[in-house]
């Protein structure tokens, strides 16, 4: 298949612009505390060796959510392919830091090379991947075509494109066909996305509905020392968590908490905003609501009415303190966040109605009794109060959450085997 004009234009533009993008990307990583050596991975300069004589499977994701979503899949594929090694690439310093603490066996992380000839040639010459698995919407033109030209087999998993992106792709059918033709298998999050990929000229016989990998991620890590200290500070007080909240949602959560304190005067709310850099603003909201607070970034313990957990990577520890979690990004049209991580901790999930990013997961969890959707502050208050007041109700909901996570294991194994077969890795 000959390269369409748009692809050739992209290649030409990248050759001109790569010095500017390189400086910008390296500077961004350096500001985030990444070493000079590692920041130059963006230019295709590897900082880890490639083990010779064994298959290497490359996973490429964009940022935190996409990167973490594939770690469990890498683990399963590693069990089925005990001689294989794995490479995961991502683009941000935050994703690199979180991945570093959770790398599966025989897996290394690198920053993804820029989509330009020089960085990609250096990257592919060093790593020589036998297969490459791209996650969600990571459709970088040269990365796809040059990897395909190297002889590697390619797959797209968890495929998800916004309506805006799909509209743009449909305007350039030859370009879309040229890129999507590289994939031996395209697994989408749902049936609607499978149909959309076919409409974008993906080969029909290679497109299938998969699963939302974010709903099958590994359990969040728990800091046992921090957990012990928090429990000692709380002294058996009842706790509920509101996590991954966005601007506007904290006000709703705090209003609910004030109402709950009337019937549960010892109740502690652990409030973990999605973006910790909003910590000062959220602290002002808590104080403005007339609630006493302590703050994680000050080194405080959770011993007041609200504990502001304004750090990254500690949700697993806070989930271990409660049976009831409200998951944000859902009271306004953001699309929701991953309820599977909450269920894995053994807690039941409450969420707003805006959960399009995890629609299938929430539907299944609601049906099983592992999750409930709420409309507003009053509804949230009623739901939390019912769970805190009724041990049997709370126990049933938590048991449903644990059962739901167990049911997902076989599905993830089936996806791993399907990829191994499609990418001809079992030979």
Short mmCIF file of C-alpha atoms in Angstrom, two decimals:
data_model
loop_
_atom_site.label_atom_id
_atom_site.label_comp_id
_atom_site.label_asym_id
_atom_site.label_seq_id
_atom_site.Cartn_x
_atom_site.Cartn_y
_atom_site.Cartn_z
CA UNK A 1 0.00 0.00 0.00
CA UNK A 2 1.56 3.30 -1.09
CA UNK A 3 1.86 6.13 1.39
CA UNK A 4 -0.84 8.81 0.97
CA UNK A 5 0.12 12.45 0.60
CA UNK A 6 -0.93 13.32 4.16
CA UNK A 7 1.50 10.76 5.57
CA UNK A 8 4.37 12.02 3.43
CA UNK A 9 3.56 15.57 4.49
CA UNK A 10 3.59 14.50 8.15
CA UNK A 11 7.03 12.92 7.72
CA UNK A 12 8.39 16.06 6.07
CA UNK A 13 6.97 18.35 8.72
CA UNK A 14 8.36 16.19 11.53
CA UNK A 15 11.88 16.37 10.09
CA UNK A 16 11.71 20.16 10.18
CA UNK A 17 10.04 20.47 13.58
CA UNK A 18 11.76 17.70 15.55
CA UNK A 19 14.51 19.98 16.99
CA UNK A 20 11.88 22.28 18.45
CA UNK A 21 9.73 19.46 19.84
CA UNK A 22 12.81 17.71 21.20
CA UNK A 23 13.90 20.76 23.20
CA UNK A 24 10.37 21.27 24.48
CA UNK A 25 9.85 17.64 25.53
CA UNK A 26 13.27 17.29 27.16
CA UNK A 27 12.79 20.56 29.02
CA UNK A 28 9.37 19.43 30.24
CA UNK A 29 10.78 16.17 31.62
CA UNK A 30 13.74 17.94 33.21
CA UNK A 31 11.37 20.33 35.00
CA UNK A 32 9.55 17.28 36.37
CA UNK A 33 12.81 15.96 37.86
CA UNK A 34 13.75 13.46 35.14
CA UNK A 35 17.49 13.06 34.57
CA UNK A 36 19.11 14.34 31.39
CA UNK A 37 19.98 10.79 30.40
CA UNK A 38 16.41 9.55 30.70
CA UNK A 39 14.90 12.65 29.13
CA UNK A 40 16.87 11.88 25.97
CA UNK A 41 14.91 8.65 25.58
CA UNK A 42 12.49 10.98 23.79
CA UNK A 43 15.11 11.15 21.03
CA UNK A 44 15.32 7.37 20.80
CA UNK A 45 18.43 6.97 22.96
CA UNK A 46 17.80 3.82 25.04
CA UNK A 47 18.94 3.72 28.66
CA UNK A 48 18.26 0.02 29.20
CA UNK A 49 19.77 -2.97 27.36
CA UNK A 50 17.75 -5.19 25.05
CA UNK A 51 18.14 -8.79 26.13
CA UNK A 52 19.40 -10.78 23.17
CA UNK A 53 17.89 -14.00 21.87
CA UNK A 54 14.46 -13.60 23.46
CA UNK A 55 11.20 -12.10 22.14
CA UNK A 56 10.48 -8.50 23.13
CA UNK A 57 6.90 -7.22 23.25
CA UNK A 58 6.50 -3.45 23.25
CA UNK A 59 3.49 -1.75 24.85
CA UNK A 60 2.93 1.94 24.11
CA UNK A 61 0.51 4.08 26.11
CA UNK A 62 0.02 7.82 26.47
CA UNK A 63 -0.10 8.75 30.14
CA UNK A 64 -0.97 7.52 33.60
CA UNK A 65 -4.36 5.86 33.08
CA UNK A 66 -3.44 4.16 29.82
CA UNK A 67 -0.07 2.99 31.14
CA UNK A 68 -1.42 1.51 34.35
CA UNK A 69 -4.28 -0.16 32.48
CA UNK A 70 -1.94 -2.54 30.65
CA UNK A 71 0.26 -3.66 33.53
CA UNK A 72 -2.09 -6.49 34.47
CA UNK A 73 -2.21 -7.57 30.81
CA UNK A 74 1.60 -7.61 30.64
CA UNK A 75 1.66 -9.78 33.76
CA UNK A 76 -0.78 -12.29 32.22
CA UNK A 77 1.11 -12.39 28.93
CA UNK A 78 4.33 -12.88 30.87
CA UNK A 79 2.92 -15.96 32.55
CA UNK A 80 1.91 -17.42 29.17
CA UNK A 81 5.26 -16.42 27.59
CA UNK A 82 7.89 -17.16 30.26
CA UNK A 83 10.80 -16.46 27.92
CA UNK A 84 9.56 -13.08 26.67
CA UNK A 85 10.62 -9.65 27.84
CA UNK A 86 8.46 -6.52 27.82
CA UNK A 87 8.98 -2.83 27.17
CA UNK A 88 6.40 -0.20 28.11
CA UNK A 89 6.69 3.36 26.84
CA UNK A 90 4.76 6.43 27.93
CA UNK A 91 5.12 10.16 27.56
CA UNK A 92 4.91 11.80 30.98
CA UNK A 93 7.07 11.95 34.08
CA UNK A 94 4.05 11.13 36.27
CA UNK A 95 3.32 7.93 34.36
CA UNK A 96 6.98 6.91 34.56
CA UNK A 97 7.06 7.39 38.33
CA UNK A 98 3.89 5.38 38.94
CA UNK A 99 4.89 2.61 36.52
CA UNK A 100 8.30 2.28 38.17
CA UNK A 101 6.67 1.08 41.39
CA UNK A 102 4.48 -1.49 39.62
CA UNK A 103 6.55 -2.95 36.78
CA UNK A 104 5.67 -6.60 36.07
CA UNK A 105 8.48 -9.17 35.92
CA UNK A 106 10.89 -8.86 32.97
CA UNK A 107 9.54 -5.41 32.07
CA UNK A 108 11.36 -2.09 31.60
CA UNK A 109 10.03 1.42 31.02
CA UNK A 110 11.27 4.05 28.58
CA UNK A 111 9.91 7.39 27.47
CA UNK A 112 8.30 7.12 24.05
CA UNK A 113 10.33 8.46 21.13
CA UNK A 114 9.08 11.45 19.20
CA UNK A 115 7.17 10.66 16.02
CA UNK A 116 10.02 11.61 13.70
CA UNK A 117 12.50 9.62 11.56
CA UNK A 118 15.64 10.02 13.70
CA UNK A 119 14.20 9.15 17.13
CA UNK A 120 12.18 6.23 15.74
CA UNK A 121 15.11 4.77 13.78
CA UNK A 122 17.31 4.82 16.88
CA UNK A 123 14.53 3.38 19.03
CA UNK A 124 13.67 0.52 16.68
CA UNK A 125 17.30 -0.30 15.91
CA UNK A 126 17.98 -0.80 19.61
CA UNK A 127 14.79 -2.51 20.78
CA UNK A 128 13.89 -4.60 17.69
CA UNK A 129 10.40 -5.46 19.02
CA UNK A 130 8.87 -8.74 17.87
CA UNK A 131 5.41 -7.30 18.54
CA UNK A 132 3.99 -3.91 19.47
CA UNK A 133 0.72 -3.27 21.29
CA UNK A 134 -0.68 0.25 21.23
CA UNK A 135 -3.25 1.46 23.77
CA UNK A 136 -6.45 3.48 23.25
CA UNK A 137 -5.84 6.35 20.82
CA UNK A 138 -2.07 6.29 20.40
CA UNK A 139 -2.05 6.41 16.60
CA UNK A 140 1.22 8.17 15.80
CA UNK A 141 1.64 7.79 12.02
CA UNK A 142 5.38 7.15 11.71
CA UNK A 143 5.55 5.11 14.89
CA UNK A 144 2.94 2.74 13.46
CA UNK A 145 4.27 2.49 9.91
CA UNK A 146 7.96 2.26 10.82
CA UNK A 147 7.30 -0.38 13.45
CA UNK A 148 5.23 -2.33 10.92
CA UNK A 149 8.03 -1.99 8.33
CA UNK A 150 10.49 -3.43 10.85
CA UNK A 151 8.65 -6.75 10.68
CA UNK A 152 6.93 -6.51 14.06
CA UNK A 153 3.30 -7.58 14.42
CA UNK A 154 1.01 -4.84 15.76
CA UNK A 155 -2.21 -4.74 17.78
CA UNK A 156 -4.40 -1.94 19.12
CA UNK A 157 -6.10 -2.62 22.45
CA UNK A 158 -8.68 -0.71 24.45
CA UNK A 159 -9.32 1.30 21.28
CA UNK A 160 -11.22 4.49 22.06
CA UNK A 161 -11.46 7.67 20.00
CA UNK A 162 -13.42 10.80 20.73
CA UNK A 163 -16.16 11.87 18.35
CA UNK A 164 -13.98 14.82 17.33
CA UNK A 165 -11.09 12.49 16.46
CA UNK A 166 -13.31 10.12 14.51
CA UNK A 167 -14.76 13.00 12.51
CA UNK A 168 -11.25 14.12 11.63
CA UNK A 169 -10.17 10.61 10.58
CA UNK A 170 -13.25 10.19 8.39
CA UNK A 171 -12.23 13.26 6.40
CA UNK A 172 -9.02 11.48 5.38
CA UNK A 173 -10.06 7.89 4.53
CA UNK A 174 -6.85 6.99 2.64
CA UNK A 175 -4.71 8.13 5.57
CA UNK A 176 -6.89 6.25 8.07
CA UNK A 177 -6.79 3.08 6.00
CA UNK A 178 -3.00 3.35 5.61
CA UNK A 179 -2.51 3.53 9.39
CA UNK A 180 -5.14 1.04 10.54
CA UNK A 181 -3.96 -1.56 8.04
CA UNK A 182 -0.85 -2.19 10.15
CA UNK A 183 -2.82 -3.89 12.93
CA UNK A 184 -3.23 -7.66 13.04
CA UNK A 185 -5.89 -7.18 15.72
CA UNK A 186 -7.92 -4.19 16.95
CA UNK A 187 -9.76 -4.72 20.24
CA UNK A 188 -12.21 -1.97 21.14
CA UNK A 189 -13.82 -1.08 24.45
CA UNK A 190 -17.36 -1.68 23.20
CA UNK A 191 -19.48 -2.57 20.17
CA UNK A 192 -20.06 1.05 19.17
CA UNK A 193 -16.33 1.70 18.94
CA UNK A 194 -15.84 -1.51 16.95
CA UNK A 195 -18.36 -0.27 14.40
CA UNK A 196 -16.69 3.15 14.36
CA UNK A 197 -13.28 1.63 13.63
CA UNK A 198 -14.72 -0.31 10.69
CA UNK A 199 -16.34 2.89 9.44
CA UNK A 200 -12.87 4.45 9.55
CA UNK A 201 -11.66 1.73 7.14
CA UNK A 202 -10.05 -0.62 9.64
CA UNK A 203 -10.00 -4.16 8.19
CA UNK A 204 -13.34 -5.62 9.31
CA UNK A 205 -12.00 -9.11 9.97
CA UNK A 206 -9.38 -7.76 12.38
CA UNK A 207 -11.73 -5.66 14.54
CA UNK A 208 -13.44 -7.11 17.59
CA UNK A 209 -14.93 -5.96 20.85
CA UNK A 210 -12.56 -6.49 23.72
CA UNK A 211 -12.81 -5.18 27.27
CA UNK A 212 -11.97 -1.93 28.98
CA UNK A 213 -8.52 -2.75 30.32
CA UNK A 214 -8.77 0.07 32.84
CA UNK A 215 -11.51 -1.95 34.51
CA UNK A 216 -9.05 -4.82 35.01
CA UNK A 217 -5.98 -3.07 36.30
CA UNK A 218 -3.75 -4.44 39.03
CA UNK A 219 -4.67 -3.65 42.66
CA UNK A 220 -3.49 -0.26 43.82
CA UNK A 221 -0.43 -0.40 46.09
CA UNK A 222 -0.91 0.02 49.83
CA UNK A 223 1.71 1.65 52.05
CA UNK A 224 1.48 -0.54 55.15
CA UNK A 225 3.31 1.95 57.37
CA UNK A 226 1.02 4.82 56.34
CA UNK A 227 -2.01 2.56 56.75
CA UNK A 228 -0.95 1.59 60.30
CA UNK A 229 -0.41 5.25 61.24
CA UNK A 230 -3.78 6.29 59.79
CA UNK A 231 -5.62 3.54 61.65
CA UNK A 232 -3.91 4.48 64.89
CA UNK A 233 -4.94 8.10 64.40
CA UNK A 234 -8.55 7.29 63.47
CA UNK A 235 -9.07 4.99 66.46
CA UNK A 236 -11.91 2.98 64.87
CA UNK A 237 -13.84 6.03 63.65
CA UNK A 238 -16.09 5.42 60.64
CA UNK A 239 -14.52 6.59 57.36
CA UNK A 240 -15.68 7.27 53.84
CA UNK A 241 -13.55 8.34 50.89
CA UNK A 242 -14.26 10.75 48.03
CA UNK A 243 -11.54 10.24 45.44
CA UNK A 244 -10.56 11.64 42.05
CA UNK A 245 -12.85 14.62 42.55
CA UNK A 246 -12.83 17.52 40.09
CA UNK A 247 -13.58 21.20 40.48
CA UNK A 248 -17.19 21.68 41.57
CA UNK A 249 -17.51 18.19 43.04
CA UNK A 250 -15.77 18.91 46.33
CA UNK A 251 -18.51 21.39 47.23
CA UNK A 252 -21.14 18.68 46.70
CA UNK A 253 -19.16 16.13 48.71
CA UNK A 254 -18.53 18.54 51.58
CA UNK A 255 -22.23 19.44 51.75
CA UNK A 256 -23.05 15.74 52.02
CA UNK A 257 -20.41 15.25 54.71
CA UNK A 258 -21.85 18.10 56.82
CA UNK A 259 -25.24 16.39 56.72
CA UNK A 260 -23.74 13.00 57.55
CA UNK A 261 -22.00 14.43 60.62
CA UNK A 262 -25.44 15.09 62.15
CA UNK A 263 -26.09 11.34 62.39
CA UNK A 264 -22.47 10.12 62.41
CA UNK A 265 -20.61 12.73 64.51
CA UNK A 266 -17.33 10.79 64.50
CA UNK A 267 -17.29 10.32 60.73
CA UNK A 268 -14.08 11.17 58.87
CA UNK A 269 -14.03 12.07 55.18
CA UNK A 270 -10.84 11.38 53.25
CA UNK A 271 -10.98 13.75 50.28
CA UNK A 272 -8.51 12.99 47.45
CA UNK A 273 -8.79 15.44 44.52
CA UNK A 274 -7.93 14.09 41.08
CA UNK A 275 -5.24 16.76 40.64
CA UNK A 276 -3.22 17.20 43.85
CA UNK A 277 -1.97 20.60 42.69
CA UNK A 278 -5.50 21.84 43.52
CA UNK A 279 -4.79 21.06 47.16
CA UNK A 280 -4.74 24.66 48.38
CA UNK A 281 -8.03 25.48 46.63
CA UNK A 282 -9.68 22.38 48.08
CA UNK A 283 -8.33 23.19 51.54
CA UNK A 284 -9.96 26.61 51.27
CA UNK A 285 -13.27 24.96 50.33
CA UNK A 286 -13.07 22.69 53.39
CA UNK A 287 -12.32 25.59 55.69
CA UNK A 288 -15.06 27.65 54.06
CA UNK A 289 -17.54 24.87 54.78
CA UNK A 290 -16.72 25.21 58.48
CA UNK A 291 -15.12 21.77 58.72
CA UNK A 292 -11.94 20.94 60.61
CA UNK A 293 -9.19 19.41 58.50
CA UNK A 294 -5.77 17.86 58.34
CA UNK A 295 -3.64 17.64 55.19
CA UNK A 296 -1.43 14.87 53.86
CA UNK A 297 1.15 17.17 52.26
CA UNK A 298 1.72 18.82 55.65
CA UNK A 299 2.48 15.42 57.17
CA UNK A 300 -0.78 15.42 59.17
CA UNK A 301 -2.68 12.34 60.25
CA UNK A 302 -6.42 11.84 59.49
CA UNK A 303 -7.77 12.91 62.87
CA UNK A 304 -10.24 15.73 62.09
CA UNK A 305 -13.56 15.88 60.22
CA UNK A 306 -11.83 15.95 56.82
CA UNK A 307 -8.45 14.59 55.75
CA UNK A 308 -7.20 16.20 52.55
CA UNK A 309 -5.21 13.52 50.71
CA UNK A 310 -3.50 15.79 48.19
CA UNK A 311 -0.78 13.40 47.00
CA UNK A 312 -0.30 11.05 44.06
CA UNK A 313 -0.17 7.26 44.24
CA UNK A 314 -1.71 6.72 47.68
CA UNK A 315 -5.35 5.92 46.88
CA UNK A 316 -4.80 2.24 47.62
CA UNK A 317 -3.88 3.13 51.19
CA UNK A 318 -6.96 5.32 51.70
CA UNK A 319 -9.28 2.73 50.14
CA UNK A 320 -7.99 0.19 52.66
CA UNK A 321 -9.48 2.34 55.43
CA UNK A 322 -13.10 2.21 54.28
CA UNK A 323 -15.96 0.20 52.82
CA UNK A 324 -17.53 3.22 51.07
CA UNK A 325 -15.95 5.23 48.25
CA UNK A 326 -17.45 8.00 46.14
CA UNK A 327 -15.59 8.21 42.83
CA UNK A 328 -15.45 11.63 41.22
CA UNK A 329 -15.30 12.88 37.67
CA UNK A 330 -18.90 11.77 37.50
CA UNK A 331 -21.17 14.53 38.79
CA UNK A 332 -20.34 16.64 35.72
CA UNK A 333 -19.79 15.36 32.16
CA UNK A 334 -16.17 14.28 32.58
CA UNK A 335 -16.83 10.59 31.97
CA UNK A 336 -16.01 9.03 35.33
CA UNK A 337 -12.97 7.20 36.67
CA UNK A 338 -12.04 3.57 37.20
CA UNK A 339 -14.42 1.83 39.67
CA UNK A 340 -12.55 -1.47 39.37
CA UNK A 341 -9.68 -0.10 41.48
CA UNK A 342 -12.15 0.61 44.28
CA UNK A 343 -13.82 -2.80 44.00
CA UNK A 344 -10.43 -4.51 44.19
CA UNK A 345 -9.93 -2.95 47.62
CA UNK A 346 -13.17 -4.57 48.77
CA UNK A 347 -15.14 -1.32 48.98
CA UNK A 348 -18.46 -0.53 47.35
CA UNK A 349 -18.58 2.30 44.80
CA UNK A 350 -20.81 5.36 44.65
CA UNK A 351 -20.62 7.56 41.57
CA UNK A 352 -22.41 10.31 39.71
CA UNK A 353 -24.32 9.56 36.53
CA UNK A 354 -21.67 10.79 34.07
CA UNK A 355 -19.66 7.58 33.61
CA UNK A 356 -19.37 7.25 29.83
CA UNK A 357 -15.69 6.26 30.03
CA UNK A 358 -16.66 3.16 32.02
CA UNK A 359 -20.27 2.66 30.96
CA UNK A 360 -20.03 -1.12 30.53
CA UNK A 361 -18.15 -1.57 33.81
CA UNK A 362 -20.65 0.47 35.81
CA UNK A 363 -23.59 -1.31 34.21
CA UNK A 364 -22.18 -4.68 35.27
CA UNK A 365 -21.27 -3.45 38.75
CA UNK A 366 -24.71 -1.94 39.30
CA UNK A 367 -26.36 -5.16 38.19
CA UNK A 368 -24.28 -7.13 40.69
CA UNK A 369 -24.84 -4.67 43.55
CA UNK A 370 -21.18 -3.59 43.65
CA UNK A 371 -21.87 0.04 42.67
CA UNK A 372 -24.63 2.64 42.87
CA UNK A 373 -25.09 5.90 40.95
CA UNK A 374 -26.14 9.08 42.72
CA UNK A 375 -27.65 12.26 41.28
CA UNK A 376 -26.62 15.04 43.68
CA UNK A 377 -25.54 15.92 47.21
CA UNK A 378 -28.83 14.82 48.80
CA UNK A 379 -28.73 11.49 47.02
CA UNK A 380 -25.09 10.99 48.01
CA UNK A 381 -25.95 11.74 51.64
CA UNK A 382 -28.77 9.19 51.66
CA UNK A 383 -26.63 6.47 50.06
CA UNK A 384 -23.64 6.94 52.36
CA UNK A 385 -25.86 7.15 55.43
CA UNK A 386 -27.62 3.90 54.51
CA UNK A 387 -24.33 2.07 54.04
CA UNK A 388 -22.81 3.39 57.26
CA UNK A 389 -25.96 2.64 59.28
CA UNK A 390 -26.66 -0.90 58.03
CA UNK A 391 -23.84 -3.40 58.52
CA UNK A 392 -25.67 -6.10 56.55
CA UNK A 393 -26.31 -3.77 53.58
CA UNK A 394 -22.71 -2.59 53.58
CA UNK A 395 -21.37 -6.13 53.86
CA UNK A 396 -23.50 -7.32 50.96
CA UNK A 397 -22.32 -4.43 48.77
CA UNK A 398 -18.66 -5.07 49.59
CA UNK A 399 -19.04 -8.80 48.95
CA UNK A 400 -20.55 -7.98 45.55
CA UNK A 401 -17.53 -5.79 44.76
CA UNK A 402 -15.10 -8.58 45.63
CA UNK A 403 -17.08 -11.11 43.58
CA UNK A 404 -17.13 -8.73 40.61
CA UNK A 405 -13.36 -8.41 40.56
CA UNK A 406 -12.95 -12.19 40.71
CA UNK A 407 -15.19 -12.60 37.67
CA UNK A 408 -12.91 -10.39 35.56
CA UNK A 409 -9.83 -12.62 35.87
CA UNK A 410 -10.85 -15.12 33.22
CA UNK A 411 -11.70 -12.32 30.79
CA UNK A 412 -8.24 -10.80 31.06
CA UNK A 413 -6.62 -14.20 30.49
CA UNK A 414 -8.67 -14.63 27.32
CA UNK A 415 -7.51 -11.24 26.01
CA UNK A 416 -3.88 -12.17 26.67
CA UNK A 417 -4.22 -15.44 24.76
CA UNK A 418 -6.02 -13.72 21.91
CA UNK A 419 -3.17 -11.22 21.54
CA UNK A 420 -0.52 -13.92 21.72
CA UNK A 421 -2.22 -15.81 18.91
CA UNK A 422 -2.90 -12.77 16.71
CA UNK A 423 0.68 -11.54 17.06
CA UNK A 424 2.07 -15.02 16.42
CA UNK A 425 4.01 -15.03 19.67
CA UNK A 426 3.32 -18.65 20.58
CA UNK A 427 5.48 -20.06 17.78
#
